mmCIF file of C-alpha atoms in Angstrom:
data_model
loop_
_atom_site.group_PDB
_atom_site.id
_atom_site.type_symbol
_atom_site.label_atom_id
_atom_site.label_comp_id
_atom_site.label_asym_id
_atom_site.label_seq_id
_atom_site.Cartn_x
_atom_site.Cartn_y
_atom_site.Cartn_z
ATOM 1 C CA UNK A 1468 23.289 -13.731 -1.077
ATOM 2 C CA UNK A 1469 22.669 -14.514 1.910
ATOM 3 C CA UNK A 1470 19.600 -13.578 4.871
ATOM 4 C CA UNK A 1471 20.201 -9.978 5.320
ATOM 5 C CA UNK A 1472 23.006 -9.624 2.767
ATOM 6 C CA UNK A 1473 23.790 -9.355 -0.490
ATOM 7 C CA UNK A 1474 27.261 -9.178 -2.159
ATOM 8 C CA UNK A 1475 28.681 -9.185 -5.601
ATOM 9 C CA UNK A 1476 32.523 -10.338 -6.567
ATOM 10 C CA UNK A 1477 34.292 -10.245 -9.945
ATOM 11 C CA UNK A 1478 31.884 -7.717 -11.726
ATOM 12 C CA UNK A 1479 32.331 -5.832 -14.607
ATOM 13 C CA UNK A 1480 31.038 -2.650 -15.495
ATOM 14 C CA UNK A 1481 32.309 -1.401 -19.175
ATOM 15 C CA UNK A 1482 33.073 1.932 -19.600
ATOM 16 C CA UNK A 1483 30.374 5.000 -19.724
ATOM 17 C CA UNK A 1484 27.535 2.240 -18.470
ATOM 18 C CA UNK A 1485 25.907 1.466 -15.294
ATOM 19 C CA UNK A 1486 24.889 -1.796 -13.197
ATOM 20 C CA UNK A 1487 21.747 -2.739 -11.704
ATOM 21 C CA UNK A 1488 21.814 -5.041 -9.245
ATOM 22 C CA UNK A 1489 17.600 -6.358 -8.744
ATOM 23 C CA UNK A 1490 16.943 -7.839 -5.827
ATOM 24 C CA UNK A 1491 13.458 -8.694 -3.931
ATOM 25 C CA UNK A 1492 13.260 -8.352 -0.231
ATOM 26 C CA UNK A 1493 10.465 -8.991 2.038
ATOM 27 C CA UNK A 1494 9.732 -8.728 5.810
ATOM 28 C CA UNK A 1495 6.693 -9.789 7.884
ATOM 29 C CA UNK A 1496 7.431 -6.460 10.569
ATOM 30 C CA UNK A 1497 5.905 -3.421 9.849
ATOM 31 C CA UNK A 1498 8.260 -0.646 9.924
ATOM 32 C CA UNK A 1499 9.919 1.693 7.936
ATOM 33 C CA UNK A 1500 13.377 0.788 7.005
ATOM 34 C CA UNK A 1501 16.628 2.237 5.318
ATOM 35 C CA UNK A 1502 18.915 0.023 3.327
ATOM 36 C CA UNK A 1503 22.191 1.646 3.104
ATOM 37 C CA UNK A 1504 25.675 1.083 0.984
ATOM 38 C CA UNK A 1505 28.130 2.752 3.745
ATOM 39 C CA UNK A 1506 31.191 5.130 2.155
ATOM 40 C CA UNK A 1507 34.461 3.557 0.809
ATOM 41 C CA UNK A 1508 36.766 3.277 0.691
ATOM 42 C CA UNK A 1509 37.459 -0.262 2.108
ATOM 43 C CA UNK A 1510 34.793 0.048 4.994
ATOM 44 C CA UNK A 1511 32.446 -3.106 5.271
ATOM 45 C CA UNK A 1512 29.781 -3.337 2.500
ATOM 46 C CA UNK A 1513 31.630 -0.192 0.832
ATOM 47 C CA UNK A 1514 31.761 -0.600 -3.319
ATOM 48 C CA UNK A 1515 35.554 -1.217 -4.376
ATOM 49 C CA UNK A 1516 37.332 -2.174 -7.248
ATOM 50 C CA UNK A 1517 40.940 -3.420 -8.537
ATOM 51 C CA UNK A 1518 41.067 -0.040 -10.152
ATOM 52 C CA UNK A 1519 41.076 1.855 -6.314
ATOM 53 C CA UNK A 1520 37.763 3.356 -7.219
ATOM 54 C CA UNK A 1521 34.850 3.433 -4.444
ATOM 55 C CA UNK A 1522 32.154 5.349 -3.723
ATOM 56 C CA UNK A 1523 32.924 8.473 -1.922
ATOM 57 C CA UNK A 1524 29.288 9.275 0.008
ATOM 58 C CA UNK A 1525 26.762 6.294 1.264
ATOM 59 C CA UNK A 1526 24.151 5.213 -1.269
ATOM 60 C CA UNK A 1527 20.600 4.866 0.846
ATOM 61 C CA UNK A 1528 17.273 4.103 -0.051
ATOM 62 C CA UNK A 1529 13.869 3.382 1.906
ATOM 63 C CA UNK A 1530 11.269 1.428 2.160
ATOM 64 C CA UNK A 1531 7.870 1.082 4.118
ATOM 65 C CA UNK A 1532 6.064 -2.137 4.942
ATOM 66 C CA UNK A 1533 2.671 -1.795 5.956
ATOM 67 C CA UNK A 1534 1.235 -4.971 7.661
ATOM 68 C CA UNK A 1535 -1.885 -4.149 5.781
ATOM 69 C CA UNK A 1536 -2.180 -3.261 2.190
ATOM 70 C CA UNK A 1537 -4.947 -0.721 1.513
ATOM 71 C CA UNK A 1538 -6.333 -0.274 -2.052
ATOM 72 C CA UNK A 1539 -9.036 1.813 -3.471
ATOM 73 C CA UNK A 1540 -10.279 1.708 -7.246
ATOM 74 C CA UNK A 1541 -13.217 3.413 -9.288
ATOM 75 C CA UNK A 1542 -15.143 1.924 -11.516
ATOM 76 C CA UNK A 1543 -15.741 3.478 -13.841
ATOM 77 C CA UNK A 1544 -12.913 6.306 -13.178
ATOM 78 C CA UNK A 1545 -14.994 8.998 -15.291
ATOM 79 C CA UNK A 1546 -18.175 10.020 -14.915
ATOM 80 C CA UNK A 1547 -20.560 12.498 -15.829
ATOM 81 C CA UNK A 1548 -22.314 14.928 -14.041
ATOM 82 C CA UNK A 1549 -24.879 12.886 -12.219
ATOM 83 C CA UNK A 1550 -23.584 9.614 -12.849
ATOM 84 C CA UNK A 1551 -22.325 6.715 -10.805
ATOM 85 C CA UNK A 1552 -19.244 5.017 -9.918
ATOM 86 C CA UNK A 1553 -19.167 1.795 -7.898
ATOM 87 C CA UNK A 1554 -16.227 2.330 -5.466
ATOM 88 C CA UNK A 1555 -14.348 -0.907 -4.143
ATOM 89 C CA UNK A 1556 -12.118 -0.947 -1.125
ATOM 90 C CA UNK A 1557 -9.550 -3.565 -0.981
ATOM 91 C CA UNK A 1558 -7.920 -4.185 2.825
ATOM 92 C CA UNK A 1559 -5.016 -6.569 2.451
ATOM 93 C CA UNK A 1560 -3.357 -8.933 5.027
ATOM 94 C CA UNK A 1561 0.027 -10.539 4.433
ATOM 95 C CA UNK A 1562 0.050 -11.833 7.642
ATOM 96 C CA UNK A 1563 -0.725 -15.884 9.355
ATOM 97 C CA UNK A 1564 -2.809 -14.087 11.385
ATOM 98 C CA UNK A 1565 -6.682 -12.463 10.941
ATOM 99 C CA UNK A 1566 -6.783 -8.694 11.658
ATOM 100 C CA UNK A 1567 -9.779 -8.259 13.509
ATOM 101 C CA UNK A 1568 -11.679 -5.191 14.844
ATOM 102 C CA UNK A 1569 -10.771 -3.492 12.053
ATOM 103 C CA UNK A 1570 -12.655 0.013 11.646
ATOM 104 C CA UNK A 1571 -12.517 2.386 8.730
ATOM 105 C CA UNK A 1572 -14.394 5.516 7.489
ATOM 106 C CA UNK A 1573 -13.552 6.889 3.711
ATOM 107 C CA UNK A 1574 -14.824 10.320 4.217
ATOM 108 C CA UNK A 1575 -15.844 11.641 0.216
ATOM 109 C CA UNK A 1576 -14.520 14.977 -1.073
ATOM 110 C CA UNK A 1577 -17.051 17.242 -1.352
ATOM 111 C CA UNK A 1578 -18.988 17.283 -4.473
ATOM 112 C CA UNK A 1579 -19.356 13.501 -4.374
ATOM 113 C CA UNK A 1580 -22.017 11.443 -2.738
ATOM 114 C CA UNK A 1581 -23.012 7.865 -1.614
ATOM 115 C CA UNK A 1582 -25.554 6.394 -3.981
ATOM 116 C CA UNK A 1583 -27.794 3.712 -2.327
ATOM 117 C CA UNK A 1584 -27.038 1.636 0.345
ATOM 118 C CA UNK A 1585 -23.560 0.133 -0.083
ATOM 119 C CA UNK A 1586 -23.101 -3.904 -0.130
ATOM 120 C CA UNK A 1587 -22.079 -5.681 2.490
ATOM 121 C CA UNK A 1588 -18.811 -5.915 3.277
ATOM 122 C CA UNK A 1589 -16.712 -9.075 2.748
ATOM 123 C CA UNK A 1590 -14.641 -7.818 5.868
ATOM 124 C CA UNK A 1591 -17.474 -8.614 7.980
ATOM 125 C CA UNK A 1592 -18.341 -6.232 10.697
ATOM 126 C CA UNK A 1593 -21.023 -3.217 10.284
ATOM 127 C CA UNK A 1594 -21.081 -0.976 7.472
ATOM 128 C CA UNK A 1595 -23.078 2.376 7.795
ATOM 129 C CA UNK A 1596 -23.159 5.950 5.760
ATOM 130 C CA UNK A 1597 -23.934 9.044 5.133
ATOM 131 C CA UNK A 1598 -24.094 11.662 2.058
ATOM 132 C CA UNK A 1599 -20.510 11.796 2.404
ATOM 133 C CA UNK A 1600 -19.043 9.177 4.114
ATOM 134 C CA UNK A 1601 -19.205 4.783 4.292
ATOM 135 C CA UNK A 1602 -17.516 3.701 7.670
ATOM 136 C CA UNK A 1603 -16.645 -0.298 8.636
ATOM 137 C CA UNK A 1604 -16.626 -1.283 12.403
ATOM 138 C CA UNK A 1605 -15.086 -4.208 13.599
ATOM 139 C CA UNK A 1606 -14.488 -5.877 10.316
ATOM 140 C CA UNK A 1607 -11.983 -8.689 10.296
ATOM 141 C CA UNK A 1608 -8.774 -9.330 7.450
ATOM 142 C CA UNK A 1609 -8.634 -12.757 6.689
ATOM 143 C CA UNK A 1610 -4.752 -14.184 7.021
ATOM 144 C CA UNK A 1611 -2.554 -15.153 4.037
ATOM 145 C CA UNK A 1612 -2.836 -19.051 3.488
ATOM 146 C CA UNK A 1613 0.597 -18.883 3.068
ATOM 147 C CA UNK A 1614 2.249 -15.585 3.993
ATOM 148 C CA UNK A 1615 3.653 -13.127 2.614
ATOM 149 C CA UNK A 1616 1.642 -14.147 -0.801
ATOM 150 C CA UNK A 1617 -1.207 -14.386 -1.882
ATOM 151 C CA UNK A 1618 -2.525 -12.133 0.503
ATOM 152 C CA UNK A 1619 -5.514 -12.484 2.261
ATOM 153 C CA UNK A 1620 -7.933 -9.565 0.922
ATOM 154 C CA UNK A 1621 -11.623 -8.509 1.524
ATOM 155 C CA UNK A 1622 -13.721 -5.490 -0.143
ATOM 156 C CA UNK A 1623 -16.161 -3.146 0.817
ATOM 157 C CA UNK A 1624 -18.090 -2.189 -2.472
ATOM 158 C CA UNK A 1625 -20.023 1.043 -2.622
ATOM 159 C CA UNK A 1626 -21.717 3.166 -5.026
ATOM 160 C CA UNK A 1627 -20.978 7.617 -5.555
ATOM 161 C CA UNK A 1628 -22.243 9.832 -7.790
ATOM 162 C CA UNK A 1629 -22.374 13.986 -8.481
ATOM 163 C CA UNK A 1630 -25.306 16.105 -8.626
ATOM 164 C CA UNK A 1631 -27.153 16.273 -12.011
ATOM 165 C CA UNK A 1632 -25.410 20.204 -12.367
ATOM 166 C CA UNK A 1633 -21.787 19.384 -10.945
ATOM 167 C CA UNK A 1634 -19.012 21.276 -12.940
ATOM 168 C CA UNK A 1635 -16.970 19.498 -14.573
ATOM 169 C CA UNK A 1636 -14.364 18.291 -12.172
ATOM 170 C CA UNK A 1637 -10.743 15.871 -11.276
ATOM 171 C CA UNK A 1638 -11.881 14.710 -7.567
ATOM 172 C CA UNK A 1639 -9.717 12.481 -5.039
ATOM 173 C CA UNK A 1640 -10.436 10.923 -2.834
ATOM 174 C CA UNK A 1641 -7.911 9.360 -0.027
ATOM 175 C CA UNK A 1642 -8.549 7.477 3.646
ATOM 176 C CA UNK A 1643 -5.557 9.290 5.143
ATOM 177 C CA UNK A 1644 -2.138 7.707 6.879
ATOM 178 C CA UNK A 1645 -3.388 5.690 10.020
ATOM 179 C CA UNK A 1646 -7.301 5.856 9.034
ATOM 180 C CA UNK A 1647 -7.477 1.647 9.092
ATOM 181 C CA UNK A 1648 -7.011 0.551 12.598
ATOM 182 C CA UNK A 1649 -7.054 -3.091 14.223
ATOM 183 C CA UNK A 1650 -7.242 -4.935 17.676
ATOM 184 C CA UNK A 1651 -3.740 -6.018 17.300
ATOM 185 C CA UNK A 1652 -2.743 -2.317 16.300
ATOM 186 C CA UNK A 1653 -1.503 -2.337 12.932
ATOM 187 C CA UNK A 1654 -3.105 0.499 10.725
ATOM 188 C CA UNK A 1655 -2.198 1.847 7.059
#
């Protein structure tokens, strides 16, 4: 193995089995990516073996990094009608750098409220809400102390809850593709 490569010699596989070859990666550019195993037989990276076999189409997979990691949890993750669940928003920065100006809304699906004021965020910045909505302006992502991991991670913690006569109901709730944005423009 080497940066960028990896390469296996004098492998076996026994008959009517497979081989997994487990690698980790890791990349501090955001990007999406494609890792590809071109055709054989006998071109450059190509599978091949004593026996003449190769494989006959290119074996691809991908894979995203985000330069921030964005996680949301419920606690609890049931509820009944008029309860409350304490919702906690994790923003996560593998970087040796602090995100900064970072601004977020998590807009609730409908059927689901904000309960109370929510806490202050560990991101910094200003949190405000409404019935259905908790938005963070100019927040900041602390840096990894020694990147990639750990990452550097803060929360904003808020409370939701259903009206006292909601049906029963399976609600989600998602901050879409590019709702997390920074001065140094990296988003989710």
């Amino acid at each position: 193995s080497t940066s960028g490569s990896v390469t296996l010699t004098g492998g076996t596989i026994a008959a009517n089995t497979t081989c997994n070859i487990v690698l980790n990666v890791t990349s501090s550019t955001q990007g999406a990516y494609t890792n590809t195993i071109p055709a054989g037989p006998a071109g450059p990276g190509s599978i091949q073996t004593q026996q003449g076999v190769t494989n006959d189409a290119p074996a691809s997979a991908p894979l995203n990094v985000q330069a921030i990691g964005l996680l949301k949890a419920f606690s609890p993750t049931s509820i009944a009608a008029g309860g409350v669940s304490t919702v906690t928003v994790t923003l996560q920065n593998p970087t040796n750098s602090a995100y900064t100006g970072v601004n977020i809304t998590d807009t609730l699906p409908a059927g689901l409220t904000v309960f109370g004021t929510p806490a202050s965020p560990q991101c910094g910045g200003t949190i405000t809400n409404t019935a259905g909505s908790v938005s963070l302006a100019g927040g900041t992502i602390p840096a990894s102390a020694t990147p990639p991991l750990p990452v550097g991670t803060c929360t904003i913690t808020f409370q939701v809850t259903t009206p006292a006569n909601a049906p029963t109901a399976t609600l989600t709730n998602n901050i879409p593709i590019g709702g997390l944005t920074t001065t140094q423009g990296v988003s989710n």
